[in-house]
Short mmCIF file of C-alpha atoms and ligand atoms in Angstrom, two decimals:
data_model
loop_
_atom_site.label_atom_id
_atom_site.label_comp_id
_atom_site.label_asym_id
_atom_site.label_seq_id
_atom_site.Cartn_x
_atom_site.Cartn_y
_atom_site.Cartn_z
CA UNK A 1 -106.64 -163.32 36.64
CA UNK A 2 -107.92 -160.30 38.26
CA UNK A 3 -105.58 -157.75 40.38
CA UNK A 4 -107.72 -158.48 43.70
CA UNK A 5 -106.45 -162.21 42.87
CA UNK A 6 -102.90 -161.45 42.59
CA UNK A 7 -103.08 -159.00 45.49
CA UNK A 8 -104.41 -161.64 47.88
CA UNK A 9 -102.02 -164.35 46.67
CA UNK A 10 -99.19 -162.08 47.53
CA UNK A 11 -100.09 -160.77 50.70
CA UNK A 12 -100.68 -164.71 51.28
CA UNK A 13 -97.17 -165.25 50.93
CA UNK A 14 -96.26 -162.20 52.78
CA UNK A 15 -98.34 -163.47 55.94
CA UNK A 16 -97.31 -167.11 55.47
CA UNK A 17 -93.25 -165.99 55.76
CA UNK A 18 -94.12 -164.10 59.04
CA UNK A 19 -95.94 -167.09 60.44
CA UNK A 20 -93.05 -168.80 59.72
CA UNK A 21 -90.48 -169.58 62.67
CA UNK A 22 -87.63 -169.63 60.41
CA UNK A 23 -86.89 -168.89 56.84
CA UNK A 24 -85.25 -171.31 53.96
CA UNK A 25 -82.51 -170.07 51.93
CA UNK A 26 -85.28 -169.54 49.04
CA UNK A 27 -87.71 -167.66 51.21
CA UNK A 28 -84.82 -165.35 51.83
CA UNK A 29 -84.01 -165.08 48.08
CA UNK A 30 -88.02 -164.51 47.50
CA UNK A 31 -87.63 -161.78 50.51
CA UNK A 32 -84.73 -160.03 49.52
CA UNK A 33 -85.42 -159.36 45.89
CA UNK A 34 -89.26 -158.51 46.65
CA UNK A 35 -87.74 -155.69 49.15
CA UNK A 36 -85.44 -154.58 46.78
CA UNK A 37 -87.99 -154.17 44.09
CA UNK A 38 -90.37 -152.71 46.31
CA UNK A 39 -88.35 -149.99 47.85
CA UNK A 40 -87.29 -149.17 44.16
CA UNK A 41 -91.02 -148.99 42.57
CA UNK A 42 -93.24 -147.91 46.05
CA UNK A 43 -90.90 -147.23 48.78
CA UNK A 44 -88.70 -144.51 47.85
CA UNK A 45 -85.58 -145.63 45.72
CA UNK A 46 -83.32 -142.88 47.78
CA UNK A 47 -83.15 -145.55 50.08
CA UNK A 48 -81.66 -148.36 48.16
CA UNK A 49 -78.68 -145.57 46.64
CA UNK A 50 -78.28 -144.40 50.31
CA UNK A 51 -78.27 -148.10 52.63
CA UNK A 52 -76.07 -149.62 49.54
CA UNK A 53 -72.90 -147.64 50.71
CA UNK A 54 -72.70 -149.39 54.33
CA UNK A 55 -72.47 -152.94 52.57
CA UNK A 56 -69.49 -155.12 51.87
CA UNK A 57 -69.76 -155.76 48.22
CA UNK A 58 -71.97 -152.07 47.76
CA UNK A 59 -74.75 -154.19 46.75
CA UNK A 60 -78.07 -153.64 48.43
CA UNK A 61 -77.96 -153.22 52.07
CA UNK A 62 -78.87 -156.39 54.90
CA UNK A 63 -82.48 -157.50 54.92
CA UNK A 64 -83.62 -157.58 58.38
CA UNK A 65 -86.03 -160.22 59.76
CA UNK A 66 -85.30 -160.97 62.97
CA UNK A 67 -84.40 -159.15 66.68
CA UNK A 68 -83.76 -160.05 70.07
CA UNK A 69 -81.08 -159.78 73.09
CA UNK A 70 -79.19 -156.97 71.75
CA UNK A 71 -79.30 -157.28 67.93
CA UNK A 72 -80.18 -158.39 65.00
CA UNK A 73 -80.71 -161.10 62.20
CA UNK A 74 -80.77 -160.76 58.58
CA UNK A 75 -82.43 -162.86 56.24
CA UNK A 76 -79.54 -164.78 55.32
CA UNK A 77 -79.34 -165.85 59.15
CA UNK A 78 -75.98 -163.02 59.66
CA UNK A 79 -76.25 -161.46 63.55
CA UNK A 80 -75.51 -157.72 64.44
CA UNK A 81 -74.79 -156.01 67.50
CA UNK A 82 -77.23 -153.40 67.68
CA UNK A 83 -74.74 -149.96 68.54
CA UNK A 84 -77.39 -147.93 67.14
CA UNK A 85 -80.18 -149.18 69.19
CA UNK A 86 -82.55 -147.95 66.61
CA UNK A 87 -82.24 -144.53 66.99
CA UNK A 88 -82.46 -144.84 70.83
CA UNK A 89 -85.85 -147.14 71.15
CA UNK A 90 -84.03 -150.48 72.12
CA UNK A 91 -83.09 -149.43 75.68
CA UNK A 92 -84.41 -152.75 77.79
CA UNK A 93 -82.79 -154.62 74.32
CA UNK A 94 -84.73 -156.23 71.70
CA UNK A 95 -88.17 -157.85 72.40
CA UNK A 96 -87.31 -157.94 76.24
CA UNK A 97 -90.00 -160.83 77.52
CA UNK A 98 -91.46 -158.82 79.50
CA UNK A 99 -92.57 -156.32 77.27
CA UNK A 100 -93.33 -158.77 74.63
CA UNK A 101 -95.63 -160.44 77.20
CA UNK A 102 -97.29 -157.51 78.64
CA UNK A 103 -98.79 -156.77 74.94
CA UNK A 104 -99.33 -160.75 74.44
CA UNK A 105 -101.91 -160.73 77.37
CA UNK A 106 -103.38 -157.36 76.21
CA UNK A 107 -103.73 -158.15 72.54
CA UNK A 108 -105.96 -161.03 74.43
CA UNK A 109 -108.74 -158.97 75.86
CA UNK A 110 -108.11 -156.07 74.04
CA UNK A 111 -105.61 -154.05 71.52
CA UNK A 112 -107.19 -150.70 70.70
CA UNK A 113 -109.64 -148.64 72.67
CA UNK A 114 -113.00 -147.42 71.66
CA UNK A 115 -112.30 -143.83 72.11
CA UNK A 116 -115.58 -143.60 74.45
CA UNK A 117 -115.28 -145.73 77.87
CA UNK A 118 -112.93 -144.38 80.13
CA UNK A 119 -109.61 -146.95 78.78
CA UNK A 120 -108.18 -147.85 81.75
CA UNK A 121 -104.43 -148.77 80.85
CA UNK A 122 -104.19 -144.81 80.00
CA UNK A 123 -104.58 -143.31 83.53
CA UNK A 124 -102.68 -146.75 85.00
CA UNK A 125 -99.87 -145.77 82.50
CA UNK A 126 -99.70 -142.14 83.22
CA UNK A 127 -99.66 -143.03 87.28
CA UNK A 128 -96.84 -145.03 86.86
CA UNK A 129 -95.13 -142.67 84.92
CA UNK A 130 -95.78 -139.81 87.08
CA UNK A 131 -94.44 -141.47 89.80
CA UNK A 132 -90.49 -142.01 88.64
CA UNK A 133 -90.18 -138.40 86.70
CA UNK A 134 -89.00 -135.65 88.59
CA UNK A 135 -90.33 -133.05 90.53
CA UNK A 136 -93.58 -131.87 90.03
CA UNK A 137 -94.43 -133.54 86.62
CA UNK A 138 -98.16 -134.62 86.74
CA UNK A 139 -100.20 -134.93 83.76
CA UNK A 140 -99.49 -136.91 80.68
CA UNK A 141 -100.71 -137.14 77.17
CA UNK A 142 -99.66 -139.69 75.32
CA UNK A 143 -98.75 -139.89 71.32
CA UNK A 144 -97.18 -142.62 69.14
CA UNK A 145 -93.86 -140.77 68.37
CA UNK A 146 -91.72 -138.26 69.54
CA UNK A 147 -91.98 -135.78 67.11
CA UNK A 148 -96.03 -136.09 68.37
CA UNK A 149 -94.83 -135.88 71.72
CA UNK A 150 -92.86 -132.38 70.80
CA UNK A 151 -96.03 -130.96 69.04
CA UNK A 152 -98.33 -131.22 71.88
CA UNK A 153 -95.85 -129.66 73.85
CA UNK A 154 -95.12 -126.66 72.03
CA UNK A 155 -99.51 -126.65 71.86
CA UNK A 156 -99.67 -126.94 75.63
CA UNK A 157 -96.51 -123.92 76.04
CA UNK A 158 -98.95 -121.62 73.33
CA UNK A 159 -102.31 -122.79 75.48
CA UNK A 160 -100.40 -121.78 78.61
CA UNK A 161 -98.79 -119.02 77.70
CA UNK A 162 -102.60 -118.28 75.84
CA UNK A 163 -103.99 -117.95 79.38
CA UNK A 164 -101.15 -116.55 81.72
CA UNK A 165 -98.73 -114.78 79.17
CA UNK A 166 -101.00 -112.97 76.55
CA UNK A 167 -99.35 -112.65 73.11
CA UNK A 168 -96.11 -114.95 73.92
CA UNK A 169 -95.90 -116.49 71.00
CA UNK A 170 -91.90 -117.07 70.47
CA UNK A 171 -89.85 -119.83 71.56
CA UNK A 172 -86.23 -120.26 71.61
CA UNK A 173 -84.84 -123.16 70.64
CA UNK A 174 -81.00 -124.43 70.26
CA UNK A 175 -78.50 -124.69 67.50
CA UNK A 176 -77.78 -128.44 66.62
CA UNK A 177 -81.43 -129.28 67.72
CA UNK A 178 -83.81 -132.24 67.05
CA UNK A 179 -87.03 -131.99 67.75
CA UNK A 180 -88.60 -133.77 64.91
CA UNK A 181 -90.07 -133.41 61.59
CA UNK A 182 -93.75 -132.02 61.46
CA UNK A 183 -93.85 -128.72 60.53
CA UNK A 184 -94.24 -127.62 64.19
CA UNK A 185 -91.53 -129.57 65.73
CA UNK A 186 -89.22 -128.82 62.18
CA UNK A 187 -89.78 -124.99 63.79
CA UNK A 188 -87.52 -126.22 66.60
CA UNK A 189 -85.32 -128.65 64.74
CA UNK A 190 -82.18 -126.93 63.41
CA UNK A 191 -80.78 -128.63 60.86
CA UNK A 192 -81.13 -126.16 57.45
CA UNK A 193 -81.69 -128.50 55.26
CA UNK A 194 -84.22 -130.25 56.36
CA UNK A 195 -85.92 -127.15 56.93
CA UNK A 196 -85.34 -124.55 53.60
CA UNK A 197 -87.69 -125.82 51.34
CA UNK A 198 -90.11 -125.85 54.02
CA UNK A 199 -90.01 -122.27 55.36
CA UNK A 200 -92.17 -120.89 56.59
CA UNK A 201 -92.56 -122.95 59.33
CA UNK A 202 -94.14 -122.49 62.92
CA UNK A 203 -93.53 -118.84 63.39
CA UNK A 204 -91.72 -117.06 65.84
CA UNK A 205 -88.36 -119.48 66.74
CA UNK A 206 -85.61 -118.10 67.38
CA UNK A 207 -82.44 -120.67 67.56
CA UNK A 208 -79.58 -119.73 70.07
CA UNK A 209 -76.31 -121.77 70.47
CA UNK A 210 -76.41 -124.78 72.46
CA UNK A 211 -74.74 -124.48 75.59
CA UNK A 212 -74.47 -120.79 75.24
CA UNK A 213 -76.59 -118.99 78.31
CA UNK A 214 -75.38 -115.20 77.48
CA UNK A 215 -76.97 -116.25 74.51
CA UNK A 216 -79.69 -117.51 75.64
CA UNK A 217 -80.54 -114.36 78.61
CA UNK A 218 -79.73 -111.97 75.77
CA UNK A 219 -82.10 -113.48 73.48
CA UNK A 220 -84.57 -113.13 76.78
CA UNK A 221 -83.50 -109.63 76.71
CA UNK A 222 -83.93 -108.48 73.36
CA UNK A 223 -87.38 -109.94 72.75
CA UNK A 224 -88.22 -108.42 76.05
CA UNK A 225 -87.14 -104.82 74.23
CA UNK A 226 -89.19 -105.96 70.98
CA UNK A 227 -92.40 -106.86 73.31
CA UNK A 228 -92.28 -110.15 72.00
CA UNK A 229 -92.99 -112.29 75.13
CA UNK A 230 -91.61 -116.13 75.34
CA UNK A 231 -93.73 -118.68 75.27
CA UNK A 232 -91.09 -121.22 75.76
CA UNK A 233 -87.89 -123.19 75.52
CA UNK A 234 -87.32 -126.15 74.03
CA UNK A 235 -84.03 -127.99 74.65
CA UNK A 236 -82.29 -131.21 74.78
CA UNK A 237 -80.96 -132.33 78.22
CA UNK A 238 -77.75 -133.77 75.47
CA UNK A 239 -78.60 -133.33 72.21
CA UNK A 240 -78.86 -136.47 70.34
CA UNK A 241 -78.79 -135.94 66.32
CA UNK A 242 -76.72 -133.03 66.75
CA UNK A 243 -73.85 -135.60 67.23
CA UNK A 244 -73.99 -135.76 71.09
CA UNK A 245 -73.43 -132.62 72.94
CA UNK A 246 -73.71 -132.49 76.31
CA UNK A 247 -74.00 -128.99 77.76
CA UNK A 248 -71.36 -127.32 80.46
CA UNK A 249 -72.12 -127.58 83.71
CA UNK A 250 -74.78 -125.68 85.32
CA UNK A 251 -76.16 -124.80 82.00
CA UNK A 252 -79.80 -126.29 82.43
CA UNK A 253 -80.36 -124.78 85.61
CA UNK A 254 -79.88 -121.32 84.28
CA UNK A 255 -81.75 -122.25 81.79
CA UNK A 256 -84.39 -122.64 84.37
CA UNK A 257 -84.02 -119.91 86.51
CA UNK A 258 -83.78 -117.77 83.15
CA UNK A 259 -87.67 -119.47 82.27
CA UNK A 260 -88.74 -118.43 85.80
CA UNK A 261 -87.74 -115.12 85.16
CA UNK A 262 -89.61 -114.03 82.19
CA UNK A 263 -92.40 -116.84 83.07
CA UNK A 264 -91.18 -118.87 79.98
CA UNK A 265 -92.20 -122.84 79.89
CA UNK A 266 -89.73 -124.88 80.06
CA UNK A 267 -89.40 -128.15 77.47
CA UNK A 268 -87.37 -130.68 77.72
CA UNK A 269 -86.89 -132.72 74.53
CA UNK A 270 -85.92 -136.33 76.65
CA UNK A 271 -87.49 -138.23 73.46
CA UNK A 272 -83.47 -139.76 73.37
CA UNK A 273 -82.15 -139.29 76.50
CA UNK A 274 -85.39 -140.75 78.51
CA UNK A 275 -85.97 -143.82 79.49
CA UNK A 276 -82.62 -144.39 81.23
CA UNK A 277 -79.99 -143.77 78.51
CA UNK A 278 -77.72 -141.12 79.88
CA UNK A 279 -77.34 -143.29 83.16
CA UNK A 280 -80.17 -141.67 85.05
CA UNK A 281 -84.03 -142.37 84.08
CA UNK A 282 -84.03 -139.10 82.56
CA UNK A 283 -80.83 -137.10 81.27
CA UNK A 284 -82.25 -133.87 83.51
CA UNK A 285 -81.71 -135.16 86.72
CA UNK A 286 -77.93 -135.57 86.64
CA UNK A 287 -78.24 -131.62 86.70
CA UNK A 288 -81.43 -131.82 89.32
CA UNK A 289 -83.21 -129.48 86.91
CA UNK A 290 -87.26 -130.03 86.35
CA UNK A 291 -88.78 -128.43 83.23
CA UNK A 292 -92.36 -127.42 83.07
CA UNK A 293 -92.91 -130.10 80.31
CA UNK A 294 -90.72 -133.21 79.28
CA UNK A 295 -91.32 -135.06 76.11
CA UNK A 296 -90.81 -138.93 75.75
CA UNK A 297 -91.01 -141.38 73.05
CA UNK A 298 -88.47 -143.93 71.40
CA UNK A 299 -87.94 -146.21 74.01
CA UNK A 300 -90.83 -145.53 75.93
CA UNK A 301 -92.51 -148.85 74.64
CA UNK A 302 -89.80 -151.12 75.22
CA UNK A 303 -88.73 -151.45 71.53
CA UNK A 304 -91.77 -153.31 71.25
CA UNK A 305 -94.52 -150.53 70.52
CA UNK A 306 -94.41 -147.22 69.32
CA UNK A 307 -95.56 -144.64 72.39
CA UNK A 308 -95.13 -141.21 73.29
CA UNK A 309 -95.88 -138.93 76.58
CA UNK A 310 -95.84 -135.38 76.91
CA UNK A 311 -96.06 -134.90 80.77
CA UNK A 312 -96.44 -131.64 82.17
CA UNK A 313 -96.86 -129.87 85.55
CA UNK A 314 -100.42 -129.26 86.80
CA UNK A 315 -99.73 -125.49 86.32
CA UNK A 316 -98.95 -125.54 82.71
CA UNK A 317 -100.81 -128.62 82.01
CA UNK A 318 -104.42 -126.96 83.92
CA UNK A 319 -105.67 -125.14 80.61
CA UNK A 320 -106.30 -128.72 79.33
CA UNK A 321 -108.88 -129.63 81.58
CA UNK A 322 -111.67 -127.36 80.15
CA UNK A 323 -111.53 -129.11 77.27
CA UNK A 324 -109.53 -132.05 76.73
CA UNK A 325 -109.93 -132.10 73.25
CA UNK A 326 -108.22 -128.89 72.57
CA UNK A 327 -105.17 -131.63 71.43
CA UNK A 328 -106.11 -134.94 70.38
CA UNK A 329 -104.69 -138.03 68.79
CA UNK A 330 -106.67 -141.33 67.32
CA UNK A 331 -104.32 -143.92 68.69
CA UNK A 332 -101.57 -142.37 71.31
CA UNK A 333 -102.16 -143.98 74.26
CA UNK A 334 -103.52 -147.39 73.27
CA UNK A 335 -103.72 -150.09 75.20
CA UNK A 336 -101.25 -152.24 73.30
CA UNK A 337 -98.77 -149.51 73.82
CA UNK A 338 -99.52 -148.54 76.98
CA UNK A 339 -99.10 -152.53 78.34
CA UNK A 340 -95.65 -152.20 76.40
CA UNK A 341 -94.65 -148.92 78.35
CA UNK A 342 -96.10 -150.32 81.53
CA UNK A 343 -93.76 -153.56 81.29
CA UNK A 344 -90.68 -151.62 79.98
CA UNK A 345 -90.81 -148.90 83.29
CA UNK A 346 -91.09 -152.07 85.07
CA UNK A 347 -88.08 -153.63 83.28
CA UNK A 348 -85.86 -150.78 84.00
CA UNK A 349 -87.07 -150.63 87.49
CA UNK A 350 -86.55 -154.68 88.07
CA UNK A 351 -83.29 -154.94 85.97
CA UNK A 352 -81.28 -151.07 87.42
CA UNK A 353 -80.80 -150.64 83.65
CA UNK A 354 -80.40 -146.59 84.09
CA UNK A 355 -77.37 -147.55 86.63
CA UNK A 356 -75.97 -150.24 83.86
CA UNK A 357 -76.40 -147.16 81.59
CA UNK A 358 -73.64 -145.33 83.57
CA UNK A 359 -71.62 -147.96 84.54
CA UNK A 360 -71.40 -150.17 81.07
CA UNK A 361 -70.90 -146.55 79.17
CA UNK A 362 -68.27 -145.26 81.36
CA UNK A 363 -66.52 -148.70 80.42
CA UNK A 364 -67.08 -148.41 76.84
CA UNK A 365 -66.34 -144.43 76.66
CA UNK A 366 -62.80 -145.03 77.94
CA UNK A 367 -62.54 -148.13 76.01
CA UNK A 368 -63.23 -146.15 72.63
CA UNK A 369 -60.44 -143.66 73.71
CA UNK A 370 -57.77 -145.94 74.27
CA UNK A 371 -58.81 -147.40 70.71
CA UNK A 372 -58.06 -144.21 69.65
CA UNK A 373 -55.19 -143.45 70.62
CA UNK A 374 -52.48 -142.66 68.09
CA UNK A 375 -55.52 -141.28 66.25
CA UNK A 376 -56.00 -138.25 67.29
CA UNK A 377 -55.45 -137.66 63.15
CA UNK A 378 -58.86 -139.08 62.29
CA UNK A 379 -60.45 -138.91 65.00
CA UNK A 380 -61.35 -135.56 66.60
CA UNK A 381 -63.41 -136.52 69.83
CA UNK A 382 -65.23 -139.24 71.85
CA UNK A 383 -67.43 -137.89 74.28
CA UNK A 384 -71.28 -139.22 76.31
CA UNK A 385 -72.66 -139.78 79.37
CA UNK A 386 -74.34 -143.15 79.86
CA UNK A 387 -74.62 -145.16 76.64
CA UNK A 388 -75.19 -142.37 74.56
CA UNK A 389 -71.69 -141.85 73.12
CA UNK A 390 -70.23 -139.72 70.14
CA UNK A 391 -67.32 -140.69 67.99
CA UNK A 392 -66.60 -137.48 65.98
CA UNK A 393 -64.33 -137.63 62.78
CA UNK A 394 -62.38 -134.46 61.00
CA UNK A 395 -64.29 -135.44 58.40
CA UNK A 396 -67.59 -136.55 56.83
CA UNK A 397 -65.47 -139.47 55.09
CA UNK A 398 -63.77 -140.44 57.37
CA UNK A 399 -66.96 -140.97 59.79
CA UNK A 400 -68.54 -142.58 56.58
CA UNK A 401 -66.10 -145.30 56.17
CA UNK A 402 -65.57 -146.06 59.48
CA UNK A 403 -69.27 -146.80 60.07
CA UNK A 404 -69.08 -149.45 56.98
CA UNK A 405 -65.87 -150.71 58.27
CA UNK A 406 -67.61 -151.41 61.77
CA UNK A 407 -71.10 -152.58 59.77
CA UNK A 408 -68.41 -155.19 58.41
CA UNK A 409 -67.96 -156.40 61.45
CA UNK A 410 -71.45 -157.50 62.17
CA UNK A 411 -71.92 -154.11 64.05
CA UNK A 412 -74.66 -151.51 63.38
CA UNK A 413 -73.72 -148.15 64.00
CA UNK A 414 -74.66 -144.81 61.99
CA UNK A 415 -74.53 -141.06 61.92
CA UNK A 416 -76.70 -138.74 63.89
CA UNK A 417 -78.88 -136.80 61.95
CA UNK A 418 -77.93 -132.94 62.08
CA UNK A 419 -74.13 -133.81 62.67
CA UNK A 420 -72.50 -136.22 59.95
CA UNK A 421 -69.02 -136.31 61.30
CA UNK A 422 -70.43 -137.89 64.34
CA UNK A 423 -71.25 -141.97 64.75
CA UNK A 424 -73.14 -142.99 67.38
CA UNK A 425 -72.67 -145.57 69.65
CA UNK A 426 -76.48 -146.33 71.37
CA UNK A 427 -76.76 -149.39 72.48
CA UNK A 428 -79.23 -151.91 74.05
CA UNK A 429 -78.92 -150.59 77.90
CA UNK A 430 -78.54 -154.60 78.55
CA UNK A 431 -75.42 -155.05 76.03
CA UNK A 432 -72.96 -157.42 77.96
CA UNK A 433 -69.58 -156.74 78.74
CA UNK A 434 -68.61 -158.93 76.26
CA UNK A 435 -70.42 -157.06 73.17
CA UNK A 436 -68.71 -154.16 74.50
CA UNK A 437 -65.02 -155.93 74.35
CA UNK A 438 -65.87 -157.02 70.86
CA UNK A 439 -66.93 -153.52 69.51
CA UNK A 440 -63.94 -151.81 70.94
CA UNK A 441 -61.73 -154.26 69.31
CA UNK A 442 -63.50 -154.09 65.99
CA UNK A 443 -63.75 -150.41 66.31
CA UNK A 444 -59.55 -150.17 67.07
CA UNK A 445 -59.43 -152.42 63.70
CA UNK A 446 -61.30 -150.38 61.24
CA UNK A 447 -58.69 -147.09 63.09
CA UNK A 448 -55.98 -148.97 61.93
CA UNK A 449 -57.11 -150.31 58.24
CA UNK A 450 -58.62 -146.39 57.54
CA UNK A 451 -55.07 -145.22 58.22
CA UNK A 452 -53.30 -147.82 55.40
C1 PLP B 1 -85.99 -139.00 67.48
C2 PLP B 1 -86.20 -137.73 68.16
C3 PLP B 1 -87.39 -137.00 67.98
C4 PLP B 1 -88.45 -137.42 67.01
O1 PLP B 1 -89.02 -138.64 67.38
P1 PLP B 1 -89.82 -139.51 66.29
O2 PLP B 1 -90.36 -140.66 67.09
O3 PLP B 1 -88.86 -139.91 65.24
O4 PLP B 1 -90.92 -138.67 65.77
C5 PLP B 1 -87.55 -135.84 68.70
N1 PLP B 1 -86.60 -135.42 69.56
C6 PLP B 1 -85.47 -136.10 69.77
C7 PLP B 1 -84.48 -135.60 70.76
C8 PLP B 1 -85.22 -137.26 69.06
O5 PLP B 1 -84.07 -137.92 69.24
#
């Protein structure tokens, strides 16, 4: 038989299990041990030693094959409650009808454009979206990820900066960051090892504590003594990976006014926060600060398609329009994902989901500190705005085995991704009430077993 035979029988298979509704006890057995092996062999085998530790038995972590209201299904037919949210994409909740419609009808007529006609869905997209971000935010490009999103950011700062502040070619960027992990947006990210063996990176970033604005206006300071002029910041309304830190009061807007001052361009990171997840539509507007350029992504397309925006103000954004291809991308902005991001604004429009953000997370913030309570031994702080919530531990064990004693439960939660002694709790925006009550209750549980 030759390998072209073999190949197409299994990707036969493959393609007959996804057409199917549901899978048979043997399909999952076929399913399970065929993702197994092929993480192992072609995936990356890290994986399998890494997922293994949030399981019951420490065999081989959950299969997934299924989503939809605000979690998941395994192979074997077990549901989760989606805490993690993916990272932050599952905002409107899992294949939301809308959004799954929206790219039904467009897959119909049309899925990908052909990079020559003016693609319609693009400028509709960017319309839309320019009309529900703050102040003077105008003109978008649009990627297929965030860490996409933060690279033609930190291109449109240097093109900016190119044109109006000669030679600025530093930006400052914040301790506990994540921005990503090209080697641009790695520049900004500050989590060291990710970013040793990869050094040098995007040159000139200078990292300053998060939260920290002497810090920050004496960083301004001494590269003004150096004659290093500042192309930008880049920041994270809360940062997300570095285990959820939301900054002190009036923070951002110095930030701003510090930006104005040396005619620095302002980025803000929103690829977590966006999208109605801190309780606004976007995490800057609880502070009524407007950056030069916010970056979007995650869930952006609804949990349905991957899409991206950098938007920008028509002052920073301007030294695009000589020649648009000065920053390019193949597929951001396609019309599959644009129908998805079209339907999802729409969805969080329609359903008040950024108001459900603050309201559901205010409930489940104090829920998680009563839970607590009598703790205070393991646990070291719970802190968020919205539904973007931090559980921090003393310790990296401690946080470990409490996320596998939750995963127990039939909940997914995990660490963030520069701060290990932090869980985070990032739910659907649409979890219900009673999701919550059953979380808070499993999460008071695993307290009490860790402490035995
Ligand atoms: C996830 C994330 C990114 C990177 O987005 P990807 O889609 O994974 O490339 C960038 N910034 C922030 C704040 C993020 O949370």
């Amino acid at each position: 038989m030759s390998k072209n035979t073999e190949v197409r029988e299994f990707i036969g298979k493959v393609l007959g299990l996804v057409e199917k509704e549901s899978v048979t006890k043997e399909d999952a057995a076929w399913i399970t041990a065929q993702t197994i092996e092929g993480f192992r062999e072609n995936v990356n085998p890290g994986f399998l030693e890494y997922r293994k530790t949030v399981t019951e038995d420490q065999g081989f972590a959950a299969v997934e094959w299924s989503d939809g209201g605000n979690g998941f299904k395994d192979v074997n037919g077990n549901t989760y409650i989606d805490c993690l949210g993916g990272y932050g994409i599952y905002n409107v909740g899992h294949r939301h009808p809308k959004v799954v419609k929206a790219v039904k009808d467009q897959l119909q007529h049309q899925a990908l454009h052909s990079q020559d006609l003016l693609d319609p869905l693009r400028a509709m997209l960017a319309k839309a979206l320019a009309a529900i971000v703050p102040g003077d935010l105008k003109y978008s490009f649009f990627t297929n990820s965030g860490t996409e999103s933060i690279e033609a950011a930190l291109k449109i700062a240097k093109l900016y900066a190119y044109k109006h502040n000669p030679v600025a070619s530093t930006f400052i960027a914040t301790v506990g960051a994540f921005h990503g992990k090209s080697l641009g947006s790695l520049a900004g990210t500050a989590r060291g090892a990710f970013r040793k063996p990869f050094m040098s990176l995007l040159q000139g970033f200078r990292h300053v504590l998060y939260g920290d604005i002497d810090m920050m206006r004496k960083t301004f300071e001494a590269c003004a003594a150096v004659g290093e002029n500042v192309a930008g910041v880049i920041l994270e309304p809360i940062q997300g990976e570095g285990g959820i830190i939301l900054p002190p009061k009036g923070y951002l807007k110095a930030v701003r006014e510090l930006c104005d001052e040396y005619g620095a361009v302002l980025i803000f990171d929103e690829v977590q926060t966006g999208m109605g997840r801190a309780g606004s539509m976007f995490a800057c507007e609880i502070e009524g600060v407007v950056p030069d350029i916010m970056c979007l992504a995650k869930a952006f397309g609804g949990g349905v398609m991957p899409i991206g925006a950098t938007i920008a103000s028509e002052k920073v954004f301007a030294p695009m329009f000589d020649n648009p291809f000065m920053h390019t991308t193949t597929f951001g902005g396609n019309p599959l994902a644009c129908a998805a991001a079209l339907a999802t604004i729409d969805v969080l429009l329609e359903e008040n989901l950024p108001a459900r953000a603050a309201e559901v997370g205010e409930y489940f913030l104090k829920g998680l500190k009563e839970a607590a309570k009598g703790h205070e031994d393991l646990v070291m702080e719970i802190r968020g705005q919205g539904l973007m919530i931090g559980i921090e531990f003393h310790k990296d064990e401690v946080g470990y085995e409490a996320s596998k004693g939750i995963f127990e439960k039939g909940i997914v939660v995990a660490g963030t991704l520069v701060n290990s002694k932090t869980i985070r709790i990032e739910p659907p925006l649409t979890i219900t009430y009673e999701e919550v009550d059953y979380v808070l209750k499993s999460f008071k549980e695993v307290l009490e077993n860790l402490k035995k």
